Coordinates of C-alpha atoms in Angstrom, one line a residue:
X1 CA 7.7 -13.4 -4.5
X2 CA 4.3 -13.1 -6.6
X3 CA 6.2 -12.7 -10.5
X4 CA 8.2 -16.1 -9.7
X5 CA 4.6 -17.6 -9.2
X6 CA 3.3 -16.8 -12.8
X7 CA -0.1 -16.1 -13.5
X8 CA -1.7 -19.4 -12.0
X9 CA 0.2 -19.8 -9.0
X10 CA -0.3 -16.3 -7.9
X11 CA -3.8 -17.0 -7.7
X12 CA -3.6 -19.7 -6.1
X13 CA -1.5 -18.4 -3.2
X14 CA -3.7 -15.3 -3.2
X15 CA -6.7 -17.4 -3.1
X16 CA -5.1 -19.4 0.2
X17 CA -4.2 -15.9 1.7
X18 CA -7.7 -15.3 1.1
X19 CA -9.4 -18.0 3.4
X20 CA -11.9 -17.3 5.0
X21 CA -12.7 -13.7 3.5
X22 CA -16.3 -12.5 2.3
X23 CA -17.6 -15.2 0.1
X24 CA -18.5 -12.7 -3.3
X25 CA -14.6 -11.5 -2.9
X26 CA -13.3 -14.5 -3.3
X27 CA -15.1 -15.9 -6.3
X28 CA -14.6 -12.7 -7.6
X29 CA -10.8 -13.4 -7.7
X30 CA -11.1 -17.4 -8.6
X31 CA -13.4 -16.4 -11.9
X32 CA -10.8 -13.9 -12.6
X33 CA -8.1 -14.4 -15.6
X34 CA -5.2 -14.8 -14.1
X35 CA -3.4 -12.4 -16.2
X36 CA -5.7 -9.6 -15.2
X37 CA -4.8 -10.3 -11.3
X38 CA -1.9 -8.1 -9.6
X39 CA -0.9 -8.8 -6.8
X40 CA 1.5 -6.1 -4.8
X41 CA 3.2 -7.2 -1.8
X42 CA 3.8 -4.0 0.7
X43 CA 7.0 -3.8 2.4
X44 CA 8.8 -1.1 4.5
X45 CA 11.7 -0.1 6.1
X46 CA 13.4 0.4 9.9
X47 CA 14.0 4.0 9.7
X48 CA 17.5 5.2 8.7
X49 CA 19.2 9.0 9.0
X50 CA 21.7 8.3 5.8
X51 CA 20.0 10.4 3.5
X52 CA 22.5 12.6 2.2
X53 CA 25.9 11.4 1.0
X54 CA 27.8 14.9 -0.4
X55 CA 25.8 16.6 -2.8
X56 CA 23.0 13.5 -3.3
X57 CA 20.1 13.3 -1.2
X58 CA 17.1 10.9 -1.1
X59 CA 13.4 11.7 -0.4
X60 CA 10.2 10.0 0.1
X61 CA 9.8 6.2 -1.1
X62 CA 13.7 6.3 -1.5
X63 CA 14.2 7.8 1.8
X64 CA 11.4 6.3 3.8
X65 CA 9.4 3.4 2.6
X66 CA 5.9 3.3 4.7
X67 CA 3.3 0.7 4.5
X68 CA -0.4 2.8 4.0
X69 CA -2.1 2.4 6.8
X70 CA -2.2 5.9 8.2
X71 CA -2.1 7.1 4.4
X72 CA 0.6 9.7 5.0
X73 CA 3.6 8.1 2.1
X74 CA 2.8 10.8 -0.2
X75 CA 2.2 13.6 2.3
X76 CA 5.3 12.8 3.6
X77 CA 7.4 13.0 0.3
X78 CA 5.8 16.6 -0.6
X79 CA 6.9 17.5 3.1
X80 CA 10.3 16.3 2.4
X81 CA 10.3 18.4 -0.9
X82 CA 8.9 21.7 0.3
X83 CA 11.9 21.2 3.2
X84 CA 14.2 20.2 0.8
X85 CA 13.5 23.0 -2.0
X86 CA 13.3 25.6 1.5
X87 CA 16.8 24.5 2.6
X88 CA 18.3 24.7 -1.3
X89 CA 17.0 28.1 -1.1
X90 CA 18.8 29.4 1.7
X91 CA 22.5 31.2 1.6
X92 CA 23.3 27.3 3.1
X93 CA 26.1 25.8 0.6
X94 CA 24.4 22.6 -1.1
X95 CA 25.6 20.2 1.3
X96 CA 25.5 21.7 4.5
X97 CA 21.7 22.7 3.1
X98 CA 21.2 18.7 2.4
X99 CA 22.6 17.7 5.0
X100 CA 20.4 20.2 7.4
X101 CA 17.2 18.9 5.2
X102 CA 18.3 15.6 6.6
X103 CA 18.2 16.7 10.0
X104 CA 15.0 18.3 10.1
X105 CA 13.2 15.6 8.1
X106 CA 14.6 12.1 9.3
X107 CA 13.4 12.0 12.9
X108 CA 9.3 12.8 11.6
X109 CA 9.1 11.0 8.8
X110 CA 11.1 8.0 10.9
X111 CA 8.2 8.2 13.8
X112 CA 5.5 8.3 11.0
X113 CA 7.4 5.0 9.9
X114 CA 6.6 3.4 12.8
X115 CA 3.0 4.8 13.3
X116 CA 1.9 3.5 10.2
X117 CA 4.0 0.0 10.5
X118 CA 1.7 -0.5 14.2
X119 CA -1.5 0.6 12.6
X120 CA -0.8 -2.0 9.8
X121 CA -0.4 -4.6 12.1
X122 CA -3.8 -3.6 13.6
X123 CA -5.4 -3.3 10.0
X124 CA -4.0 -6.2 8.5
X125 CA -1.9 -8.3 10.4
X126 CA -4.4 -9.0 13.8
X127 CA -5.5 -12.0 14.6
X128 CA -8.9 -12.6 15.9
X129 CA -8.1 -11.5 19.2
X130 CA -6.3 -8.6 18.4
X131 CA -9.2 -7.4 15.8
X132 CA -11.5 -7.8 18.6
X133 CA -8.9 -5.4 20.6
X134 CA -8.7 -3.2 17.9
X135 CA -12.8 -2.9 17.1
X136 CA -13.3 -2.2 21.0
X137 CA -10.6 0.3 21.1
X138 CA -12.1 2.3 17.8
X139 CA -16.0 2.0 19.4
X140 CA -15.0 3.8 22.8
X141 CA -12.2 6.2 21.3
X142 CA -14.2 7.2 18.1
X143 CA -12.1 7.5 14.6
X144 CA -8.3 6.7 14.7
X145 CA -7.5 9.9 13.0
X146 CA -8.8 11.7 16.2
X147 CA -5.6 10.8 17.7
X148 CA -2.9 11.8 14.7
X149 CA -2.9 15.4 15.7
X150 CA 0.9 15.4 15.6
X151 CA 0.9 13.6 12.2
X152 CA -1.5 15.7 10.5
X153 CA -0.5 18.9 12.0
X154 CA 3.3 19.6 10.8
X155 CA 3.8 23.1 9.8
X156 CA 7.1 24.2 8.1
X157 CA 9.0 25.7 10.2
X158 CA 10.5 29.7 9.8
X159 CA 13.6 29.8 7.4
X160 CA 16.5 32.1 7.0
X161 CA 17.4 34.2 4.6
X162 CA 17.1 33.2 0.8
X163 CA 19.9 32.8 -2.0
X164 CA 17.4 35.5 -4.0
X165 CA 14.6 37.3 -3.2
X166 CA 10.8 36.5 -3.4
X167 CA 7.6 37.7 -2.3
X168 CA 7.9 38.4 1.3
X169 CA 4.8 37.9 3.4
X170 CA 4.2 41.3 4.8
X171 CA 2.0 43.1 2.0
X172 CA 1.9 46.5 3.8
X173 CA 1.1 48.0 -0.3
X174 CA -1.3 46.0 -1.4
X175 CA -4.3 47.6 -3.9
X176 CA -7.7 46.9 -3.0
X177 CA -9.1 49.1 -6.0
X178 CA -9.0 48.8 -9.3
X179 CA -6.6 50.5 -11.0
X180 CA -4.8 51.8 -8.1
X181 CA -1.9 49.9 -9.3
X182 CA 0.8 50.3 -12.0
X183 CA 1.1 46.7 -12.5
X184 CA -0.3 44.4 -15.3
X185 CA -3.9 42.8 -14.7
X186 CA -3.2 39.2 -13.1
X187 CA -5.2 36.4 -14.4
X188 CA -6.3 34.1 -11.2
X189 CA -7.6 30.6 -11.9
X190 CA -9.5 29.4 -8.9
X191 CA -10.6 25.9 -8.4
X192 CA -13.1 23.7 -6.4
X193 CA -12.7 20.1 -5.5
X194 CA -16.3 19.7 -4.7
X195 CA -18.4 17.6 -7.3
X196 CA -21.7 18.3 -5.8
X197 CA -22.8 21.6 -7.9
X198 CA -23.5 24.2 -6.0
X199 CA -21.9 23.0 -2.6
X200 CA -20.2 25.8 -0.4
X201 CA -16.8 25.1 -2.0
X202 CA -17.9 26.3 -5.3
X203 CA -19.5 29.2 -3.5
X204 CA -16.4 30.1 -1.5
X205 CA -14.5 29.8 -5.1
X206 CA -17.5 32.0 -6.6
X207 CA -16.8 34.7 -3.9
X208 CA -13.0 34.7 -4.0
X209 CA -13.2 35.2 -7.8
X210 CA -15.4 38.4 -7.5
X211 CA -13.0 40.0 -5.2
X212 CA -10.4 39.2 -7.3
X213 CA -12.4 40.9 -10.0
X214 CA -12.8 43.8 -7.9
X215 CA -8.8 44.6 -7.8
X216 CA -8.2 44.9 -11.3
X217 CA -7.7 40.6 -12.1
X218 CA -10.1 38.4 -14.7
X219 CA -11.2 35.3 -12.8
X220 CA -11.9 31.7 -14.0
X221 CA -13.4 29.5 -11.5
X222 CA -13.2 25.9 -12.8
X223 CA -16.6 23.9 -10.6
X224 CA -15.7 20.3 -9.3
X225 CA -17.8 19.3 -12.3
X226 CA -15.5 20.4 -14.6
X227 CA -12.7 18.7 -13.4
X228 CA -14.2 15.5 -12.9
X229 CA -11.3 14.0 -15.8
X230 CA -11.1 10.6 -16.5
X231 CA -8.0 9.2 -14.6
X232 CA -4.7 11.2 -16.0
X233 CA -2.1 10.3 -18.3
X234 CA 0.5 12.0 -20.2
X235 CA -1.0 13.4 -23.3
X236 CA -4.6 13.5 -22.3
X237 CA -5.0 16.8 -23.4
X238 CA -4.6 15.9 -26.9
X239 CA -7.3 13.4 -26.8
X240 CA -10.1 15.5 -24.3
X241 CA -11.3 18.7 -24.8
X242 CA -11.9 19.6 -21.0
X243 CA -8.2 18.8 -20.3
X244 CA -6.7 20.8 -22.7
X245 CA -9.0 23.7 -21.7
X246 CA -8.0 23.5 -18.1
X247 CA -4.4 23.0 -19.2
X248 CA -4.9 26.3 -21.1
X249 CA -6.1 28.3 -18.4
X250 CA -3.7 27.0 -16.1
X251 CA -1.1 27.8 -18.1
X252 CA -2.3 31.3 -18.9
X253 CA -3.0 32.4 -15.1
X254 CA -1.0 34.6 -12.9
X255 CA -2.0 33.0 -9.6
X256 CA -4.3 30.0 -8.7
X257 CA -6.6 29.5 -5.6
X258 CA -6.9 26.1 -4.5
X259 CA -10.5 25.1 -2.7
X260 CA -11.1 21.8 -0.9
X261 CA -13.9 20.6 1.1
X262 CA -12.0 19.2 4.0
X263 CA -13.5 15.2 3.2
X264 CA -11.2 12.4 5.4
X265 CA -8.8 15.5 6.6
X266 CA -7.5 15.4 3.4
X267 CA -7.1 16.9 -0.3
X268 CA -10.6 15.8 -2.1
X269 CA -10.0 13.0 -4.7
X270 CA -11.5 15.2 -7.3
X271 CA -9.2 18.1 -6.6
X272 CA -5.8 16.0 -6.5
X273 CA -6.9 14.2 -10.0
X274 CA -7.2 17.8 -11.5
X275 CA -3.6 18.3 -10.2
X276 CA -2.4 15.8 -11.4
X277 CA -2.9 17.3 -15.1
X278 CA -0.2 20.2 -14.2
X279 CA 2.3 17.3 -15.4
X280 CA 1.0 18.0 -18.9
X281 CA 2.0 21.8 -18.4
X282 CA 6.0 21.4 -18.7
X283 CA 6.8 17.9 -18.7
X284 CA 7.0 15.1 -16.8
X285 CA 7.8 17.5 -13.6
X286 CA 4.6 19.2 -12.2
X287 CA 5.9 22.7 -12.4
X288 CA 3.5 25.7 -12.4
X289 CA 6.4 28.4 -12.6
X290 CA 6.3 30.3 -9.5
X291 CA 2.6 31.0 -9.5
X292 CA 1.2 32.3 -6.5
X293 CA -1.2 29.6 -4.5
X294 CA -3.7 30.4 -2.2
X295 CA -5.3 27.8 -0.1
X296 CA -9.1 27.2 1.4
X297 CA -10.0 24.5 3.0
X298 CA -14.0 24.0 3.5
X299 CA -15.8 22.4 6.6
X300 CA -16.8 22.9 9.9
X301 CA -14.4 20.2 11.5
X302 CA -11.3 22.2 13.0
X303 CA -8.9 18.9 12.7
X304 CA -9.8 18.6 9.2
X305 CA -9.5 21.7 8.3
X306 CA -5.8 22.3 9.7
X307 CA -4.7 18.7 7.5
X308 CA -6.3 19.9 4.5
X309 CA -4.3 23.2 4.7
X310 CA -1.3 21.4 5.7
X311 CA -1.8 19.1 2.6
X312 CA -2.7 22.2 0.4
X313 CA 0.3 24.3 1.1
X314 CA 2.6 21.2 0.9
X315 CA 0.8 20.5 -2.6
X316 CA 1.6 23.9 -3.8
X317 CA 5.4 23.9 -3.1
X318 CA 5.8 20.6 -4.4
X319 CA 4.1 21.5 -7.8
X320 CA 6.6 24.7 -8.0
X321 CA 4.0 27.6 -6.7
X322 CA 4.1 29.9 -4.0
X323 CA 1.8 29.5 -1.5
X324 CA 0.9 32.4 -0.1
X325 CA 1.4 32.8 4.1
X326 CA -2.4 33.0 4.7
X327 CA -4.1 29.5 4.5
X328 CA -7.9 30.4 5.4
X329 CA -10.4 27.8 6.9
X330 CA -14.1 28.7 6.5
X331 CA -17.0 26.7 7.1
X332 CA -19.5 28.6 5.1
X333 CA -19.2 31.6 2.7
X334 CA -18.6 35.1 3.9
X335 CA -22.5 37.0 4.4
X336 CA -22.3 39.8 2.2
X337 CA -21.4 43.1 3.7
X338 CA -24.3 45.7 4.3
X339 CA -23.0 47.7 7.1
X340 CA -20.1 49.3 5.8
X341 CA -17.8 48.3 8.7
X342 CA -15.2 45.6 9.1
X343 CA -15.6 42.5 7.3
X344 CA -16.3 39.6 10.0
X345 CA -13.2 37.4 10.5
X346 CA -13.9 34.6 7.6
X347 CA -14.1 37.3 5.0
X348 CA -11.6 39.4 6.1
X349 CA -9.0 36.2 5.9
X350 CA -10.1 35.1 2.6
X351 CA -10.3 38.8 1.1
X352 CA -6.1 38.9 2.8
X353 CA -5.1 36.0 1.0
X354 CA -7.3 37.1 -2.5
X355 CA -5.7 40.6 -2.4
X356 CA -1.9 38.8 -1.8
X357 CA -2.4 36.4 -4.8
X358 CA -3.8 39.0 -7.1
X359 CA -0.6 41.4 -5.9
X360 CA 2.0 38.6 -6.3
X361 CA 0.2 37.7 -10.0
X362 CA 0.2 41.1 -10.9
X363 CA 3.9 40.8 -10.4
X364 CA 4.3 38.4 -12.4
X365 CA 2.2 39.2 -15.2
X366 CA 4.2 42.4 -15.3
X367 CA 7.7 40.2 -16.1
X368 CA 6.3 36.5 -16.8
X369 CA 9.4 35.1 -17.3
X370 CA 10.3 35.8 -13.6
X371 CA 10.2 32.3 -11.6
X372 CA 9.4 33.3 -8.2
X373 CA 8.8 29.6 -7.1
X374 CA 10.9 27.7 -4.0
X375 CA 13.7 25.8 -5.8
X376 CA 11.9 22.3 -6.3

């Protein structure tokens, strides 16, 4: 609709669309060259189960266009993946694995569909009565998230047996010592998405990379200050010293701990734009070749915490890791241990996952060209 307009008549129709709205907002747009305007008309679809014709399946957009309203298009095409890659790498045949992915996948992402379509209408499409409706409904039932439990809550579900095998998630062996173990020193690379210095998620990062230290790995921890990049691109790296040196480390670690305060029940902003650079590591496919991931999500809200693991883990398959089966929650960093008796529980889950991703990257450091990764 808008390209057949050109330039001018976009405008003008966006400026009639406009009536009414906040005074600044719309001058802002008539002052405006109307070359530099875009306008992008959102659309999606009644939910469909074709997904999967033989050996060719679809996923996310392609599969199951969403308007944003709940913000969950994105999550849900890294769910479909980590499904997809998790059916591809059982002893399935490819289209009886495709056409299970199907099955599993098509019935929540078609009810998400739908969510998001009726909170759109709310957002976007009410009329004055129905925004009042809406406002009085969001004053007397608090945040609209409050109430997405079952959206923001998916877990994968168990799988069978694998095509080859892979870390298994019983580490009955693991070495809590330095040099206890035969295998090569791991390098981890742990990350923060906080950009306040100093906040608890840099803290939590700080702690996880000195038990690392402790069984036998070298630690980076890269602060949300460091990976506050300008907006990526392909090729940054070349042009920005702080990319290529996070590229660098990325590419030369073993394992990677992910850290995120648990902001909007989401991934920070911050955290996402730094892994967005992983692109840059082996092409245009994010692919981090079957590093082990663990997750933390920081913040006292227990809601928030669960999506931001959710969205963690899911993050991790989709960029070709291994996410490793303990995703800990804490909402401040582990006291330090005078007693000499059992760690409390916030320490002893994040020193679990820490001694599983420096085991699983010692593994690989001792064959690198191993790809130990979910088939993406």
């Amino acid at each position: 609709m808008w390209p057949a307009l050109g330039p001018e008549g976009a405008r003008a129709a966006l400026l009639g669309a406009m009536d009414g709205w906040y005074p600044p907002v719309v001058a802002l747009v008539r002052e405006a060259t109307p070359e530099d305007i875009v306008v992008t008309d959102i659309h999606d679809r009644d939910p469909v189960d074709g997904w999967v014709d033989g050996r060719v399946a679809l996923l996310g957009d392609a599969a199951h266009p969403m308007v944003p309203a709940l913000g969950q298009g994105a999550n849900m095409a890294l769910e479909d993946a980590l499904v997809l890659s998790e059916a591809l790498a059982s002893a399935a045949e490819v289209p009886d694995a495709l056409a299970s992915y199907a099955r599993e996948r098509a019935p929540r992402a078609g009810a998400v569909v739908l969510a998001s379509r009726r909170q759109g209408s709310l957002d976007q499409g009410a009329d004055r009565a129905a925004e009042e409706c809406r406002n009085a409904h969001v004053r007397s039932a608090g945040r609209k998230d409050v109430a997405l439990t079952d959206v923001l809550g998916w877990r994968p579900r168990v799988r069978g047996p694998e095509r080859t095998a892979g870390p298994t998630s019983s580490m009955t062996t693991l070495r809590t010592k330095k040099g206890t173990s035969a295998m090569s020193a791991p390098h981890i690379v742990l990350i923060s998405g906080s950009l306040r210095q100093g906040s608890t998620c840099d803290r939590v990062a700080d702690w996880c990379a000195e038990h690392c230290a402790e069984q036998g790995a070298s630690a980076r921890v890269f602060t949300g200050a460091e990976i506050d990049f300008p907006a990526y691109r392909p090729g940054l790296a070349t042009s920005h010293a702080a990319v290529a040196g996070f590229l660098d480390e990325l590419r030369a670690a073993d394992g990677i701990v992910l850290v995120s305060p648990t902001y909007h029940a989401t991934v920070s902003g911050l955290l996402k734009n730094a892994l967005d650079y992983v692109n840059d590591i082996g092409g245009p496919v994010p692919y981090l070749e079957g590093r082990p991931i663990g997750t933390v999500a920081v913040g006292a809200a227990a809601q928030g915490a669960v999506s931001t693991l959710t969205t963690l883990r899911t993050i991790g398959h989709a960029l070709r890791g291994w996410p490793t089966p303990v995703g800990v929650a804490v909402d401040r960093v582990p006291a330090a241990d005078t007693t000499g008796g059992e760690p409390e529980p916030d320490a002893a889950r994040l020193l679990q996952m820490v001694s599983q991703v420096v085991w699983l990257g010692g593994a690989r450091a001792a064959d690198r060209k191993a790809v130990l990764g979910a088939v993406a």
